[in-house]
Amino acid sequence: MHDFTRRTLLQGGTALATAGALTGPALFNFAKAWADTSPWKAEQGAKLTVMRWKRFVPAEDDAFNEMVAAFKAATGTDMNVFSESFEDVQPKASVAANTGSGLDLAWGLHTLPQLFPTKVLLMNDVADYLGKKYGGWTDAAAKTCKHGNDWLGIPVATIGGYMTYRKSATDKAGFSSFPTDFPGFLAMCKALKANNTPAGFALGHATGDANGWLHWVLWGHGAYTVDKDDKVIINSPETVKALEYCKELSDTFIPGVASWNDSSNNKAFLSGELYCTANGISIYVAAKDDPTKKDLAEDTYHALWPVGPVGHPTELQLAVPILAFNFTKYPNAAKAFIAFMLEKENYDKWLSGARGYLTHTLNAYDNSPVWTADPKNAVFAQASKRALPASGIGTPGEKAATAIADFLVVDMFANYCTGTKDAKSSISDCERQLKRIYR
């Protein structure tokens, strides 16, 4: 847990200075001026406990910590922030929601606010303020946080996951450019395996990685868990085709993917065991920052997800919305902090600190400096615009959020690809659980 003070702020940070961020007195002066004119005035004696997902890029954490420290110094709000792994965010947010204590704000994954529609502080005024000021929200980001006309949370950013690969390996496999369709991608993965430079994608309970690529395969074949009216439609010929395609893919993978979590592919790629995966930019950033991995960094490239038979992008990107619980004693402070995070003077520099790991959800940030700072960052700028909400073509809400949190699609694919169950049983199990949720 971090307890932020003005002294922390004034010390500044090397990573942020490198990124060109406001640091030290300049950041404090901006924060103080902002607090003086903000629509939301923090309550006297306000204290916020904030849970967030654990960072993968240290410079992003530095940028966030500086932002928190500036807010505390400017508003007098006591800020206690702690981080949890992707897998632990949702369970701990659920405990807080059920007990009505322990957290004021939870910064989580996918459609987290939709899990607690009656327990959150509505953010309509914050969303309207930011949307009008910064060019409106991307479609998937807005759908992720809205229930009807109400904003249950604010879509702070998207962690874009895209193809991360060793160009020397794909060149050797006969692919001078990364495939743009499903047949080409499968052919490349088979060639990579034949050259003993395999691909690998998580088939375990990896909240970001496994949900991301397996929904891409499912949606890319035109299969969905539910239709636009939230009728369960997973049991379809398109789902069978998606399973069969995924099985062929998984047969080319590095051993052990069935037990992978969200950090497993990072470790395998950086150790030289893995040559193609789907991930945020964190693998590339880690390689760039390690003097012993200069050659690996130079050989690492990124590509958009290939497009499936449906003929258009079907990406499930990792939304990271923030919510405030309605039992907080300091609702104005909570809203002020969230709005402060996304102001240009903070957000542009924070994106630079994240080095491409975080993608904006407000259209005004399309031209942020981070996207041209390194040509290999550019792909990630598209993450929020190309994404579908976690509900696919269904209604974002508590039910869709539960299906994601319970890994229903992941388990369906994993059961079939590992040979635990045949296609019929894998689909039937998923269908039964979906119907229990969507009854």
CSV table of C-alpha atoms in Angstrom, one decimal:
chain,number,residue,atom,x,y,z
A,1,MET,CA,0.0,0.0,0.0
A,2,HIS,CA,1.2,3.5,-0.8
A,3,ASP,CA,0.6,6.6,1.3
A,4,PHE,CA,1.2,9.6,-0.9
A,5,THR,CA,2.5,12.9,0.4
A,6,ARG,CA,3.5,16.2,-1.1
A,7,ARG,CA,7.1,15.2,-0.4
A,8,THR,CA,6.7,12.2,-2.7
A,9,LEU,CA,5.4,14.5,-5.4
A,10,LEU,CA,8.2,17.1,-5.2
A,11,GLN,CA,10.8,14.3,-5.4
A,12,GLY,CA,9.6,13.8,-9.0
A,13,GLY,CA,10.5,10.7,-11.0
A,14,THR,CA,13.1,9.9,-13.6
A,15,ALA,CA,10.7,7.9,-15.8
A,16,LEU,CA,8.2,10.7,-15.9
A,17,ALA,CA,10.9,13.3,-16.6
A,18,THR,CA,12.0,11.2,-19.5
A,19,ALA,CA,8.5,11.1,-20.8
A,20,GLY,CA,8.2,14.8,-20.6
A,21,ALA,CA,5.5,14.8,-17.9
A,22,LEU,CA,4.7,17.6,-15.5
A,23,THR,CA,6.6,16.7,-12.3
A,24,GLY,CA,7.4,18.4,-9.0
A,25,PRO,CA,6.1,22.0,-8.5
A,26,ALA,CA,4.7,22.2,-12.0
A,27,LEU,CA,2.4,19.2,-11.5
A,28,PHE,CA,1.4,20.5,-8.1
A,29,ASN,CA,0.6,23.9,-9.5
A,30,PHE,CA,-1.6,22.4,-12.2
A,31,ALA,CA,-3.3,20.2,-9.7
A,32,LYS,CA,-4.0,23.0,-7.3
A,33,ALA,CA,-5.4,25.2,-10.1
A,34,TRP,CA,-7.6,22.3,-11.3
A,35,ALA,CA,-8.9,21.6,-7.8
A,36,ASP,CA,-9.9,25.3,-7.3
A,37,THR,CA,-12.1,25.2,-10.4
A,38,SER,CA,-13.3,21.6,-10.4
A,39,PRO,CA,-17.0,20.9,-10.4
A,40,TRP,CA,-16.4,18.4,-7.6
A,41,LYS,CA,-14.9,19.7,-4.3
A,42,ALA,CA,-13.4,17.0,-2.1
A,43,GLU,CA,-15.1,16.7,1.3
A,44,GLN,CA,-13.1,18.0,4.2
A,45,GLY,CA,-11.1,15.2,5.7
A,46,ALA,CA,-11.7,13.0,2.7
A,47,LYS,CA,-9.9,9.7,2.6
A,48,LEU,CA,-10.0,7.3,-0.4
A,49,THR,CA,-8.9,3.7,-0.5
A,50,VAL,CA,-8.3,2.7,-4.1
A,51,MET,CA,-7.6,-0.8,-5.4
A,52,ARG,CA,-6.1,-1.1,-8.9
A,53,TRP,CA,-4.7,-3.9,-11.1
A,54,LYS,CA,-1.0,-4.6,-10.7
A,55,ARG,CA,1.1,-2.7,-13.2
A,56,PHE,CA,3.1,-4.5,-15.9
A,57,VAL,CA,5.1,-1.4,-17.0
A,58,PRO,CA,6.9,0.3,-14.1
A,59,ALA,CA,6.9,3.7,-15.7
A,60,GLU,CA,3.1,3.6,-15.9
A,61,ASP,CA,3.0,3.0,-12.1
A,62,ASP,CA,5.4,5.9,-11.6
A,63,ALA,CA,3.2,8.2,-13.6
A,64,PHE,CA,0.1,7.0,-11.7
A,65,ASN,CA,1.7,7.5,-8.4
A,66,GLU,CA,2.8,11.0,-9.3
A,67,MET,CA,-0.8,11.8,-10.3
A,68,VAL,CA,-2.2,10.4,-7.1
A,69,ALA,CA,0.4,12.4,-5.1
A,70,ALA,CA,-0.6,15.6,-6.9
A,71,PHE,CA,-4.3,15.1,-6.3
A,72,LYS,CA,-3.6,14.5,-2.6
A,73,ALA,CA,-1.5,17.6,-2.3
A,74,ALA,CA,-4.0,19.8,-4.1
A,75,THR,CA,-7.2,18.6,-2.5
A,76,GLY,CA,-6.1,17.4,0.9
A,77,THR,CA,-7.6,14.0,0.2
A,78,ASP,CA,-5.8,11.2,1.9
A,79,MET,CA,-5.0,8.6,-0.8
A,80,ASN,CA,-4.3,4.9,0.1
A,81,VAL,CA,-3.7,2.9,-3.1
A,82,PHE,CA,-2.8,-0.8,-3.4
A,83,SER,CA,-2.4,-3.1,-6.3
A,84,GLU,CA,-3.7,-6.6,-6.9
A,85,SER,CA,-3.1,-9.2,-9.7
A,86,PHE,CA,-5.6,-9.4,-12.5
A,87,GLU,CA,-7.0,-12.6,-11.0
A,88,ASP,CA,-7.6,-11.0,-7.6
A,89,VAL,CA,-9.2,-7.7,-8.5
A,90,GLN,CA,-12.7,-8.9,-9.1
A,91,PRO,CA,-13.0,-11.2,-6.0
A,92,LYS,CA,-11.8,-8.4,-3.8
A,93,ALA,CA,-14.1,-5.9,-5.3
A,94,SER,CA,-16.9,-8.3,-4.8
A,95,VAL,CA,-16.1,-8.6,-1.1
A,96,ALA,CA,-16.2,-4.9,-0.7
A,97,ALA,CA,-19.5,-4.6,-2.6
A,98,ASN,CA,-21.0,-7.4,-0.4
A,99,THR,CA,-19.8,-6.0,2.9
A,100,GLY,CA,-20.2,-2.3,2.1
A,101,SER,CA,-16.7,-1.6,3.3
A,102,GLY,CA,-13.0,-1.8,2.6
A,103,LEU,CA,-12.8,0.2,-0.7
A,104,ASP,CA,-14.0,3.5,-2.0
A,105,LEU,CA,-12.8,2.9,-5.6
A,106,ALA,CA,-12.0,-0.2,-7.6
A,107,TRP,CA,-10.1,0.0,-10.8
A,108,GLY,CA,-10.6,-3.3,-12.5
A,109,LEU,CA,-11.1,-5.2,-15.7
A,110,HIS,CA,-13.6,-5.8,-18.5
A,111,THR,CA,-17.1,-4.8,-17.3
A,112,LEU,CA,-16.3,-4.8,-13.6
A,113,PRO,CA,-18.9,-2.0,-12.8
A,114,GLN,CA,-21.6,-4.1,-14.3
A,115,LEU,CA,-21.1,-6.7,-11.6
A,116,PHE,CA,-22.4,-4.3,-9.0
A,117,PRO,CA,-25.0,-2.1,-10.6
A,118,THR,CA,-26.8,-1.3,-7.4
A,119,LYS,CA,-23.6,-0.7,-5.4
A,120,VAL,CA,-21.9,1.9,-7.5
A,121,LEU,CA,-21.9,5.7,-7.5
A,122,LEU,CA,-23.3,6.8,-10.8
A,123,MET,CA,-20.8,8.7,-12.9
A,124,ASN,CA,-23.1,10.5,-15.4
A,125,ASP,CA,-21.8,13.9,-14.6
A,126,VAL,CA,-18.1,12.8,-14.8
A,127,ALA,CA,-18.7,11.0,-18.1
A,128,ASP,CA,-20.5,14.0,-19.6
A,129,TYR,CA,-17.9,16.4,-18.5
A,130,LEU,CA,-15.0,14.4,-19.9
A,131,GLY,CA,-16.8,13.3,-23.1
A,132,LYS,CA,-17.7,16.9,-24.0
A,133,LYS,CA,-14.2,18.2,-23.3
A,134,TYR,CA,-12.3,15.4,-25.1
A,135,GLY,CA,-14.1,14.5,-28.2
A,136,GLY,CA,-16.4,11.8,-26.9
A,137,TRP,CA,-15.9,8.2,-25.9
A,138,THR,CA,-15.0,5.2,-28.1
A,139,ASP,CA,-18.0,2.9,-28.6
A,140,ALA,CA,-16.8,-0.2,-26.8
A,141,ALA,CA,-15.5,1.9,-23.9
A,142,ALA,CA,-18.9,3.6,-23.4
A,143,LYS,CA,-20.9,0.3,-23.7
A,144,THR,CA,-18.5,-1.3,-21.1
A,145,CYS,CA,-19.6,1.2,-18.4
A,146,LYS,CA,-23.2,2.1,-19.3
A,147,HIS,CA,-26.4,0.6,-18.1
A,148,GLY,CA,-29.2,2.2,-20.1
A,149,ASN,CA,-28.4,5.9,-19.9
A,150,ASP,CA,-26.5,5.6,-16.6
A,151,TRP,CA,-22.7,5.4,-16.3
A,152,LEU,CA,-21.8,2.8,-13.7
A,153,GLY,CA,-18.1,3.7,-13.9
A,154,ILE,CA,-15.6,5.5,-16.1
A,155,PRO,CA,-13.6,3.7,-18.8
A,156,VAL,CA,-10.2,5.0,-17.9
A,157,ALA,CA,-8.2,3.1,-20.6
A,158,THR,CA,-7.9,0.0,-22.6
A,159,ILE,CA,-5.0,-2.4,-22.3
A,160,GLY,CA,-4.5,-3.3,-25.9
A,161,GLY,CA,-3.5,-6.8,-26.7
A,162,TYR,CA,-2.0,-7.5,-30.1
A,163,MET,CA,0.2,-10.0,-31.8
A,164,THR,CA,3.7,-9.9,-30.5
A,165,TYR,CA,6.2,-11.9,-32.5
A,166,ARG,CA,9.8,-12.5,-33.4
A,167,LYS,CA,10.3,-11.3,-36.9
A,168,SER,CA,13.3,-13.5,-37.6
A,169,ALA,CA,11.1,-16.5,-36.8
A,170,THR,CA,8.2,-15.5,-38.9
A,171,ASP,CA,10.5,-14.6,-41.8
A,172,LYS,CA,12.2,-18.0,-41.6
A,173,ALA,CA,8.8,-19.6,-41.6
A,174,GLY,CA,8.1,-18.0,-44.9
A,175,PHE,CA,5.9,-15.0,-43.8
A,176,SER,CA,7.6,-11.7,-44.6
A,177,SER,CA,4.4,-9.9,-43.4
A,178,PHE,CA,2.1,-11.0,-40.6
A,179,PRO,CA,-1.0,-12.8,-41.8
A,180,THR,CA,-4.2,-10.8,-41.9
A,181,ASP,CA,-6.7,-13.7,-42.0
A,182,PHE,CA,-7.4,-16.9,-40.0
A,183,PRO,CA,-6.1,-19.4,-42.6
A,184,GLY,CA,-2.9,-17.5,-43.0
A,185,PHE,CA,-2.4,-17.3,-39.2
A,186,LEU,CA,-2.9,-21.0,-38.8
A,187,ALA,CA,-0.4,-21.8,-41.6
A,188,MET,CA,2.1,-19.5,-40.0
A,189,CYS,CA,1.7,-21.1,-36.6
A,190,LYS,CA,2.2,-24.6,-38.1
A,191,ALA,CA,5.4,-23.4,-39.9
A,192,LEU,CA,6.7,-21.9,-36.6
A,193,LYS,CA,6.2,-25.2,-34.8
A,194,ALA,CA,8.0,-27.0,-37.7
A,195,ASN,CA,10.9,-24.7,-37.2
A,196,ASN,CA,11.0,-25.3,-33.4
A,197,THR,CA,10.0,-21.6,-32.9
A,198,PRO,CA,6.5,-22.1,-31.6
A,199,ALA,CA,3.6,-19.7,-30.8
A,200,GLY,CA,1.7,-19.9,-27.6
A,201,PHE,CA,-1.6,-18.5,-26.2
A,202,ALA,CA,-3.1,-19.0,-22.7
A,203,LEU,CA,-5.7,-21.7,-22.3
A,204,GLY,CA,-5.8,-21.3,-18.5
A,205,HIS,CA,-7.7,-18.8,-16.3
A,206,ALA,CA,-5.8,-15.8,-17.6
A,207,THR,CA,-8.3,-12.9,-17.2
A,208,GLY,CA,-6.8,-10.7,-19.9
A,209,ASP,CA,-4.9,-13.0,-22.2
A,210,ALA,CA,-7.1,-16.1,-22.4
A,211,ASN,CA,-10.4,-14.2,-22.6
A,212,GLY,CA,-9.0,-11.9,-25.2
A,213,TRP,CA,-7.7,-14.3,-27.8
A,214,LEU,CA,-10.5,-17.0,-27.3
A,215,HIS,CA,-13.3,-14.5,-27.8
A,216,TRP,CA,-11.5,-13.3,-30.9
A,217,VAL,CA,-11.6,-16.8,-32.3
A,218,LEU,CA,-15.2,-17.3,-31.3
A,219,TRP,CA,-16.5,-13.9,-32.6
A,220,GLY,CA,-14.3,-14.2,-35.7
A,221,HIS,CA,-16.3,-17.2,-36.8
A,222,GLY,CA,-19.6,-15.4,-36.2
A,223,ALA,CA,-20.3,-17.3,-33.0
A,224,TYR,CA,-21.5,-15.5,-29.8
A,225,THR,CA,-22.6,-16.4,-26.3
A,226,VAL,CA,-25.9,-14.5,-26.7
A,227,ASP,CA,-27.7,-12.6,-29.4
A,228,LYS,CA,-28.8,-8.9,-29.4
A,229,ASP,CA,-31.7,-9.8,-27.2
A,230,ASP,CA,-29.5,-11.8,-24.8
A,231,LYS,CA,-30.8,-15.2,-25.9
A,232,VAL,CA,-28.2,-17.8,-25.4
A,233,ILE,CA,-26.9,-18.9,-28.9
A,234,ILE,CA,-23.6,-20.5,-28.1
A,235,ASN,CA,-24.7,-23.9,-29.4
A,236,SER,CA,-24.3,-23.3,-33.1
A,237,PRO,CA,-22.4,-24.6,-36.1
A,238,GLU,CA,-20.2,-21.5,-36.0
A,239,THR,CA,-19.1,-22.4,-32.5
A,240,VAL,CA,-18.1,-25.8,-33.6
A,241,LYS,CA,-16.0,-24.3,-36.4
A,242,ALA,CA,-14.4,-22.0,-33.9
A,243,LEU,CA,-13.5,-24.9,-31.6
A,244,GLU,CA,-12.1,-26.9,-34.5
A,245,TYR,CA,-10.0,-24.0,-35.7
A,246,CYS,CA,-8.7,-23.4,-32.2
A,247,LYS,CA,-7.8,-27.0,-31.7
A,248,GLU,CA,-5.6,-26.9,-34.8
A,249,LEU,CA,-4.0,-23.8,-33.5
A,250,SER,CA,-3.4,-25.1,-30.0
A,251,ASP,CA,-1.7,-28.2,-31.5
A,252,THR,CA,1.1,-25.9,-32.7
A,253,PHE,CA,1.6,-24.2,-29.3
A,254,ILE,CA,4.4,-24.5,-26.8
A,255,PRO,CA,3.7,-27.0,-24.0
A,256,GLY,CA,2.0,-25.8,-20.8
A,257,VAL,CA,-0.5,-23.2,-22.1
A,258,ALA,CA,-3.4,-24.9,-20.3
A,259,SER,CA,-2.0,-23.7,-17.0
A,260,TRP,CA,-0.9,-20.2,-18.1
A,261,ASN,CA,-1.9,-17.1,-16.2
A,262,ASP,CA,-1.5,-13.5,-17.5
A,263,SER,CA,2.2,-13.3,-16.9
A,264,SER,CA,3.2,-16.8,-18.3
A,265,ASN,CA,3.6,-15.8,-21.9
A,266,ASN,CA,5.6,-12.7,-20.9
A,267,LYS,CA,8.1,-14.9,-19.1
A,268,ALA,CA,8.2,-17.5,-21.9
A,269,PHE,CA,8.7,-14.9,-24.7
A,270,LEU,CA,11.4,-13.0,-22.7
A,271,SER,CA,13.3,-16.2,-22.0
A,272,GLY,CA,13.4,-17.1,-25.7
A,273,GLU,CA,11.1,-20.1,-25.5
A,274,LEU,CA,8.1,-18.4,-27.3
A,275,TYR,CA,8.1,-16.7,-30.7
A,276,CYS,CA,4.5,-15.5,-31.2
A,277,THR,CA,1.8,-14.6,-28.7
A,278,ALA,CA,-0.9,-12.0,-27.9
A,279,ASN,CA,-0.1,-9.5,-25.3
A,280,GLY,CA,0.0,-5.9,-24.3
A,281,ILE,CA,3.2,-3.9,-25.2
A,282,SER,CA,4.7,-5.0,-21.8
A,283,ILE,CA,6.8,-7.7,-23.4
A,284,TYR,CA,8.5,-5.3,-25.8
A,285,VAL,CA,9.0,-2.7,-23.1
A,286,ALA,CA,10.6,-5.2,-20.8
A,287,ALA,CA,13.0,-6.3,-23.5
A,288,LYS,CA,13.8,-2.7,-24.4
A,289,ASP,CA,14.7,-1.9,-20.8
A,290,ASP,CA,16.9,-4.9,-20.3
A,291,PRO,CA,20.4,-4.3,-21.7
A,292,THR,CA,20.9,-8.1,-22.1
A,293,LYS,CA,17.9,-8.3,-24.4
A,294,LYS,CA,18.7,-5.7,-27.0
A,295,ASP,CA,18.6,-8.2,-29.8
A,296,LEU,CA,15.3,-9.6,-28.6
A,297,ALA,CA,13.8,-6.1,-28.5
A,298,GLU,CA,15.0,-5.3,-32.0
A,299,ASP,CA,13.5,-8.6,-33.2
A,300,THR,CA,10.1,-8.1,-31.5
A,301,TYR,CA,7.3,-6.6,-33.6
A,302,HIS,CA,3.5,-6.1,-33.3
A,303,ALA,CA,0.6,-6.8,-35.6
A,304,LEU,CA,-3.2,-6.4,-35.6
A,305,TRP,CA,-5.3,-9.4,-34.9
A,306,PRO,CA,-6.0,-11.3,-38.2
A,307,VAL,CA,-9.7,-11.1,-39.3
A,308,GLY,CA,-11.9,-14.2,-39.2
A,309,PRO,CA,-14.5,-15.4,-41.7
A,310,VAL,CA,-16.9,-12.7,-40.6
A,311,GLY,CA,-14.8,-10.2,-42.4
A,312,HIS,CA,-14.3,-7.5,-39.8
A,313,PRO,CA,-12.3,-7.1,-36.6
A,314,THR,CA,-13.6,-9.1,-33.6
A,315,GLU,CA,-11.3,-8.0,-30.8
A,316,LEU,CA,-12.0,-8.3,-27.1
A,317,GLN,CA,-9.6,-5.8,-25.6
A,318,LEU,CA,-9.0,-5.5,-21.9
A,319,ALA,CA,-11.0,-2.5,-20.7
A,320,VAL,CA,-9.9,-1.1,-17.3
A,321,PRO,CA,-12.8,0.9,-15.9
A,322,ILE,CA,-12.9,2.5,-12.5
A,323,LEU,CA,-15.9,2.6,-10.2
A,324,ALA,CA,-16.7,4.3,-6.9
A,325,PHE,CA,-18.9,2.4,-4.5
A,326,ASN,CA,-22.0,4.3,-3.4
A,327,PHE,CA,-21.2,3.6,0.3
A,328,THR,CA,-18.2,5.8,0.1
A,329,LYS,CA,-18.3,8.6,2.6
A,330,TYR,CA,-16.5,10.9,0.1
A,331,PRO,CA,-18.4,10.8,-3.2
A,332,ASN,CA,-17.2,14.3,-4.4
A,333,ALA,CA,-13.6,13.3,-3.7
A,334,ALA,CA,-14.1,10.1,-5.7
A,335,LYS,CA,-15.5,11.9,-8.7
A,336,ALA,CA,-12.9,14.6,-8.5
A,337,PHE,CA,-10.1,12.0,-8.6
A,338,ILE,CA,-11.5,10.1,-11.5
A,339,ALA,CA,-12.0,13.3,-13.6
A,340,PHE,CA,-8.5,14.5,-12.6
A,341,MET,CA,-7.0,11.3,-14.0
A,342,LEU,CA,-8.3,11.9,-17.5
A,343,GLU,CA,-7.5,15.6,-17.8
A,344,LYS,CA,-5.1,16.3,-20.7
A,345,GLU,CA,-2.3,17.6,-18.4
A,346,ASN,CA,-2.3,14.2,-16.6
A,347,TYR,CA,-3.6,11.8,-19.2
A,348,ASP,CA,-1.3,12.6,-22.1
A,349,LYS,CA,1.7,12.3,-20.0
A,350,TRP,CA,0.4,9.2,-18.3
A,351,LEU,CA,-0.1,7.5,-21.6
A,352,SER,CA,3.6,8.3,-22.4
A,353,GLY,CA,4.6,6.9,-19.1
A,354,ALA,CA,2.7,3.7,-19.9
A,355,ARG,CA,4.6,3.6,-23.2
A,356,GLY,CA,1.8,2.1,-25.2
A,357,TYR,CA,0.5,-0.3,-22.6
A,358,LEU,CA,-2.6,1.8,-22.1
A,359,THR,CA,-4.8,3.0,-24.9
A,360,HIS,CA,-7.1,6.0,-24.6
A,361,THR,CA,-10.9,5.8,-24.6
A,362,LEU,CA,-11.5,9.5,-25.3
A,363,ASN,CA,-11.1,10.4,-29.0
A,364,ALA,CA,-9.2,13.6,-28.4
A,365,TYR,CA,-6.1,11.5,-27.5
A,366,ASP,CA,-5.8,9.9,-30.9
A,367,ASN,CA,-2.7,12.0,-31.6
A,368,SER,CA,-1.0,11.6,-28.2
A,369,PRO,CA,2.8,11.6,-28.5
A,370,VAL,CA,3.1,8.0,-27.3
A,371,TRP,CA,1.8,6.6,-30.6
A,372,THR,CA,4.6,8.1,-32.6
A,373,ALA,CA,7.4,7.9,-30.0
A,374,ASP,CA,8.2,4.4,-31.4
A,375,PRO,CA,6.9,2.9,-34.6
A,376,LYS,CA,6.2,-0.3,-32.8
A,377,ASN,CA,3.7,1.5,-30.5
A,378,ALA,CA,1.4,2.5,-33.3
A,379,VAL,CA,-0.7,-0.7,-33.5
A,380,PHE,CA,-1.8,-0.3,-29.9
A,381,ALA,CA,-3.4,3.1,-30.6
A,382,GLN,CA,-6.3,1.3,-32.3
A,383,ALA,CA,-7.2,-1.0,-29.5
A,384,SER,CA,-10.3,0.8,-28.1
A,385,LYS,CA,-11.6,1.7,-31.5
A,386,ARG,CA,-11.4,-1.9,-32.9
A,387,ALA,CA,-12.8,-3.6,-29.8
A,388,LEU,CA,-16.2,-5.1,-29.1
A,389,PRO,CA,-17.6,-4.8,-25.6
A,390,ALA,CA,-17.2,-7.9,-23.5
A,391,SER,CA,-20.8,-8.9,-24.2
A,392,GLY,CA,-20.1,-9.2,-27.9
A,393,ILE,CA,-23.4,-8.4,-29.7
A,394,GLY,CA,-25.3,-8.8,-26.5
A,395,THR,CA,-26.2,-6.3,-23.8
A,396,PRO,CA,-23.3,-5.2,-21.6
A,397,GLY,CA,-24.4,-5.7,-18.0
A,398,GLU,CA,-24.0,-7.9,-14.9
A,399,LYS,CA,-24.8,-11.1,-16.8
A,400,ALA,CA,-22.2,-10.6,-19.5
A,401,ALA,CA,-19.7,-9.5,-16.8
A,402,THR,CA,-20.4,-12.7,-14.9
A,403,ALA,CA,-19.8,-14.9,-17.9
A,404,ILE,CA,-16.4,-13.2,-18.5
A,405,ALA,CA,-15.4,-13.4,-14.8
A,406,ASP,CA,-16.4,-17.1,-14.7
A,407,PHE,CA,-14.3,-18.0,-17.7
A,408,LEU,CA,-17.1,-19.8,-19.5
A,409,VAL,CA,-15.8,-19.3,-23.0
A,410,VAL,CA,-12.2,-20.0,-21.9
A,411,ASP,CA,-13.2,-23.3,-20.3
A,412,MET,CA,-15.2,-24.3,-23.3
A,413,PHE,CA,-12.2,-23.9,-25.6
A,414,ALA,CA,-9.8,-25.4,-23.1
A,415,ASN,CA,-11.9,-28.5,-22.5
A,416,TYR,CA,-12.0,-29.2,-26.2
A,417,CYS,CA,-8.4,-28.3,-27.1
A,418,THR,CA,-6.9,-30.3,-24.2
A,419,GLY,CA,-9.1,-33.3,-25.1
A,420,THR,CA,-10.9,-33.3,-21.8
A,421,LYS,CA,-14.3,-33.1,-23.6
A,422,ASP,CA,-15.6,-33.4,-27.1
A,423,ALA,CA,-17.1,-30.5,-29.0
A,424,LYS,CA,-20.7,-31.4,-28.1
A,425,SER,CA,-20.0,-31.7,-24.3
A,426,SER,CA,-17.8,-28.6,-24.3
A,427,ILE,CA,-20.5,-26.5,-25.9
A,428,SER,CA,-23.3,-28.0,-23.8
A,429,ASP,CA,-21.4,-27.3,-20.6
A,430,CYS,CA,-21.0,-23.7,-21.6
A,431,GLU,CA,-24.6,-23.4,-22.8
A,432,ARG,CA,-25.9,-24.7,-19.5
A,433,GLN,CA,-23.9,-22.2,-17.5
A,434,LEU,CA,-24.8,-19.4,-19.7
A,435,LYS,CA,-28.5,-20.2,-19.4
A,436,ARG,CA,-28.2,-20.2,-15.6
A,437,ILE,CA,-26.7,-16.7,-15.9
A,438,TYR,CA,-29.2,-15.4,-18.5
A,439,ARG,CA,-32.4,-17.0,-17.1
